[in-house]
Amino acid sequence: MIKVFAYGSNLCIERLRARTPSARVVMVATLAGHALRWHKKSRDGSGKCDAFATDAAADAVWGVVYELTREDKILLDEFEGLGVDYFEKVVSVRSRDGVVVDAIAYAANPQLLDATLTPYRWYKGFVTTGAVQHGFPSEYRRTLEAIAARDDDDAERHAREWAVLQSALTMLQQGQQ
């Protein structure tokens, strides 16, 4: 099994399991010295998340360590555009009770960073829903909620992504996480 630290749309359990059925939550953790930015230019022109290295002691990105099979990690690499959109890096993350583990994280390609970008509403929804699912601190969740988002002009993509998000929200409302 391969440990992956998710901090963006893959926080949402339903989104990640739709991509990689073997995904199993290991722990909620923080990545110190990094800040969550929404500045990675996607192929669709919107902003996607990046755990941006700041080396500032006060900065930390909340996320989830998942275990995936090797086959599912290969699938996730394809979804994330490994080698083009994102690169892999090994990070040490810390759980709430102080357990430190190494995991693979996707780091945005520096050539694709643009601070003027905004995410689509459905993408932001995956991030904020995942933060609730995993019990991130309310202050961090408020920061996520404050991010400006925009509508997706591609109605088919919007409908497809929104359907997965609605499933996650329904499960969350029913307390089935």
PDB file of C-alpha atoms in Angstrom, residues 17-127:
ATOM      1  CA  ARG A  17     -13.052   6.589  -4.030  1.00  0.00           C
ATOM      2  CA  ALA A  18     -14.663   7.279  -7.415  1.00  0.00           C
ATOM      3  CA  ARG A  19     -11.129   7.582  -8.756  1.00  0.00           C
ATOM      4  CA  THR A  20      -9.366   5.012  -6.569  1.00  0.00           C
ATOM      5  CA  PRO A  21     -11.674   2.440  -4.949  1.00  0.00           C
ATOM      6  CA  SER A  22      -8.971   1.083  -2.624  1.00  0.00           C
ATOM      7  CA  ALA A  23      -8.563   4.434  -0.797  1.00  0.00           C
ATOM      8  CA  ARG A  24      -8.560   3.987   2.968  1.00  0.00           C
ATOM      9  CA  VAL A  25      -8.185   6.798   5.502  1.00  0.00           C
ATOM     10  CA  VAL A  26      -5.082   6.386   7.660  1.00  0.00           C
ATOM     11  CA  MET A  27      -5.196   9.687   9.553  1.00  0.00           C
ATOM     12  CA  VAL A  28      -5.906  13.394   9.463  1.00  0.00           C
ATOM     13  CA  ALA A  29      -2.635  15.323   9.486  1.00  0.00           C
ATOM     14  CA  THR A  30      -0.944  18.651   8.882  1.00  0.00           C
ATOM     15  CA  LEU A  31       1.920  19.526   6.596  1.00  0.00           C
ATOM     16  CA  ALA A  32       4.025  22.189   8.302  1.00  0.00           C
ATOM     17  CA  GLY A  33       5.759  24.972   6.406  1.00  0.00           C
ATOM     18  CA  HIS A  34       3.179  24.961   3.631  1.00  0.00           C
ATOM     19  CA  ALA A  35       0.125  27.079   2.803  1.00  0.00           C
ATOM     20  CA  LEU A  36      -2.906  26.021   0.800  1.00  0.00           C
ATOM     21  CA  ARG A  37      -3.113  28.033  -2.394  1.00  0.00           C
ATOM     22  CA  TRP A  38      -5.638  27.764  -5.218  1.00  0.00           C
ATOM     23  CA  HIS A  39      -3.175  28.971  -7.833  1.00  0.00           C
ATOM     24  CA  LYS A  40      -2.413  25.898  -9.955  1.00  0.00           C
ATOM     25  CA  LYS A  41      -3.723  26.491 -13.476  1.00  0.00           C
ATOM     26  CA  SER A  42      -5.849  23.575 -14.534  1.00  0.00           C
ATOM     27  CA  ARG A  43      -6.315  22.376 -18.086  1.00  0.00           C
ATOM     28  CA  ASP A  44      -9.867  23.744 -17.775  1.00  0.00           C
ATOM     29  CA  GLY A  45      -8.541  27.222 -16.882  1.00  0.00           C
ATOM     30  CA  SER A  46      -9.645  27.221 -13.253  1.00  0.00           C
ATOM     31  CA  GLY A  47      -7.552  27.329 -10.094  1.00  0.00           C
ATOM     32  CA  LYS A  48      -6.714  24.070  -8.348  1.00  0.00           C
ATOM     33  CA  CYS A  49      -5.126  23.500  -4.949  1.00  0.00           C
ATOM     34  CA  ASP A  50      -1.441  23.385  -4.182  1.00  0.00           C
ATOM     35  CA  ALA A  51       0.317  22.757  -0.875  1.00  0.00           C
ATOM     36  CA  PHE A  52       2.751  25.592  -1.494  1.00  0.00           C
ATOM     37  CA  ALA A  53       6.053  25.406   0.404  1.00  0.00           C
ATOM     38  CA  THR A  54       6.567  28.585   2.459  1.00  0.00           C
ATOM     39  CA  ASP A  55       8.941  27.239   5.120  1.00  0.00           C
ATOM     40  CA  ALA A  56       7.103  29.562   7.548  1.00  0.00           C
ATOM     41  CA  ALA A  57       6.640  27.906  10.934  1.00  0.00           C
ATOM     42  CA  ALA A  58       3.134  29.380  11.281  1.00  0.00           C
ATOM     43  CA  ASP A  59       1.906  27.842   8.002  1.00  0.00           C
ATOM     44  CA  ALA A  60       0.320  24.408   7.823  1.00  0.00           C
ATOM     45  CA  VAL A  61      -1.922  22.615   5.367  1.00  0.00           C
ATOM     46  CA  TRP A  62      -4.530  20.246   6.753  1.00  0.00           C
ATOM     47  CA  GLY A  63      -5.067  17.023   4.876  1.00  0.00           C
ATOM     48  CA  VAL A  64      -5.665  13.314   5.027  1.00  0.00           C
ATOM     49  CA  VAL A  65      -3.251  10.448   4.606  1.00  0.00           C
ATOM     50  CA  TYR A  66      -4.851   7.718   2.518  1.00  0.00           C
ATOM     51  CA  GLU A  67      -3.503   4.292   1.672  1.00  0.00           C
ATOM     52  CA  LEU A  68      -3.930   3.165  -1.929  1.00  0.00           C
ATOM     53  CA  THR A  69      -2.981   0.065  -3.832  1.00  0.00           C
ATOM     54  CA  ARG A  70      -0.158   0.490  -6.331  1.00  0.00           C
ATOM     55  CA  GLU A  71      -2.690   0.111  -9.169  1.00  0.00           C
ATOM     56  CA  ASP A  72      -4.915   2.857  -7.753  1.00  0.00           C
ATOM     57  CA  LYS A  73      -1.911   5.135  -7.215  1.00  0.00           C
ATOM     58  CA  ILE A  74      -1.173   4.819 -10.937  1.00  0.00           C
ATOM     59  CA  LEU A  75      -4.788   5.814 -11.677  1.00  0.00           C
ATOM     60  CA  LEU A  76      -4.534   8.784  -9.335  1.00  0.00           C
ATOM     61  CA  ASP A  77      -1.301   9.853 -11.024  1.00  0.00           C
ATOM     62  CA  GLU A  78      -3.224  10.007 -14.303  1.00  0.00           C
ATOM     63  CA  PHE A  79      -6.044  12.081 -12.777  1.00  0.00           C
ATOM     64  CA  GLU A  80      -3.514  14.484 -11.254  1.00  0.00           C
ATOM     65  CA  GLY A  81      -1.470  14.824 -14.436  1.00  0.00           C
ATOM     66  CA  LEU A  82       1.705  13.570 -12.791  1.00  0.00           C
ATOM     67  CA  GLY A  83       4.765  14.930 -14.550  1.00  0.00           C
ATOM     68  CA  VAL A  84       2.859  17.753 -16.249  1.00  0.00           C
ATOM     69  CA  ASP A  85       0.391  19.364 -13.843  1.00  0.00           C
ATOM     70  CA  TYR A  86       1.815  18.068 -10.582  1.00  0.00           C
ATOM     71  CA  PHE A  87       5.024  16.468  -9.407  1.00  0.00           C
ATOM     72  CA  GLU A  88       5.436  14.044  -6.523  1.00  0.00           C
ATOM     73  CA  LYS A  89       7.279  14.827  -3.358  1.00  0.00           C
ATOM     74  CA  VAL A  90       7.654  12.902  -0.129  1.00  0.00           C
ATOM     75  CA  VAL A  91       6.411  14.877   2.856  1.00  0.00           C
ATOM     76  CA  SER A  92       6.416  14.261   6.589  1.00  0.00           C
ATOM     77  CA  VAL A  93       3.016  14.983   8.091  1.00  0.00           C
ATOM     78  CA  ARG A  94       1.868  14.993  11.704  1.00  0.00           C
ATOM     79  CA  SER A  95      -1.415  13.689  13.115  1.00  0.00           C
ATOM     80  CA  ARG A  96      -3.334  15.454  15.861  1.00  0.00           C
ATOM     81  CA  ASP A  97      -1.816  13.094  18.430  1.00  0.00           C
ATOM     82  CA  GLY A  98       1.738  13.676  17.201  1.00  0.00           C
ATOM     83  CA  VAL A  99       2.290  10.641  14.982  1.00  0.00           C
ATOM     84  CA  VAL A 100       4.587  11.515  12.077  1.00  0.00           C
ATOM     85  CA  VAL A 101       4.419   9.592   8.809  1.00  0.00           C
ATOM     86  CA  ASP A 102       5.944  10.056   5.396  1.00  0.00           C
ATOM     87  CA  ALA A 103       3.564  10.176   2.452  1.00  0.00           C
ATOM     88  CA  ILE A 104       3.545  11.181  -1.175  1.00  0.00           C
ATOM     89  CA  ALA A 105       1.990  14.551  -1.985  1.00  0.00           C
ATOM     90  CA  TYR A 106       1.296  16.169  -5.321  1.00  0.00           C
ATOM     91  CA  ALA A 107       3.053  19.531  -5.713  1.00  0.00           C
ATOM     92  CA  ALA A 108       1.941  21.900  -8.461  1.00  0.00           C
ATOM     93  CA  ASN A 109       4.215  22.413 -11.438  1.00  0.00           C
ATOM     94  CA  PRO A 110       5.803  25.835 -10.735  1.00  0.00           C
ATOM     95  CA  GLN A 111       5.314  26.818 -14.383  1.00  0.00           C
ATOM     96  CA  LEU A 112       1.530  26.559 -13.929  1.00  0.00           C
ATOM     97  CA  LEU A 113       1.105  28.931 -10.979  1.00  0.00           C
ATOM     98  CA  ASP A 114      -1.161  31.959 -11.370  1.00  0.00           C
ATOM     99  CA  ALA A 115      -2.390  33.809  -8.272  1.00  0.00           C
ATOM    100  CA  THR A 116      -5.278  35.399 -10.214  1.00  0.00           C
ATOM    101  CA  LEU A 117      -7.118  32.089 -10.731  1.00  0.00           C
ATOM    102  CA  THR A 118     -10.265  31.021  -8.908  1.00  0.00           C
ATOM    103  CA  PRO A 119     -11.651  27.503  -8.540  1.00  0.00           C
ATOM    104  CA  TYR A 120     -14.969  26.268  -9.862  1.00  0.00           C
ATOM    105  CA  ARG A 121     -17.726  26.014  -7.257  1.00  0.00           C
ATOM    106  CA  TRP A 122     -17.860  22.235  -7.536  1.00  0.00           C
ATOM    107  CA  TYR A 123     -14.097  21.956  -7.002  1.00  0.00           C
ATOM    108  CA  LYS A 124     -14.200  24.206  -3.950  1.00  0.00           C
ATOM    109  CA  GLY A 125     -17.144  22.102  -2.752  1.00  0.00           C
ATOM    110  CA  PHE A 126     -15.016  18.949  -2.803  1.00  0.00           C
ATOM    111  CA  VAL A 127     -12.367  20.662  -0.689  1.00  0.00           C
TER     112      VAL A 127
END
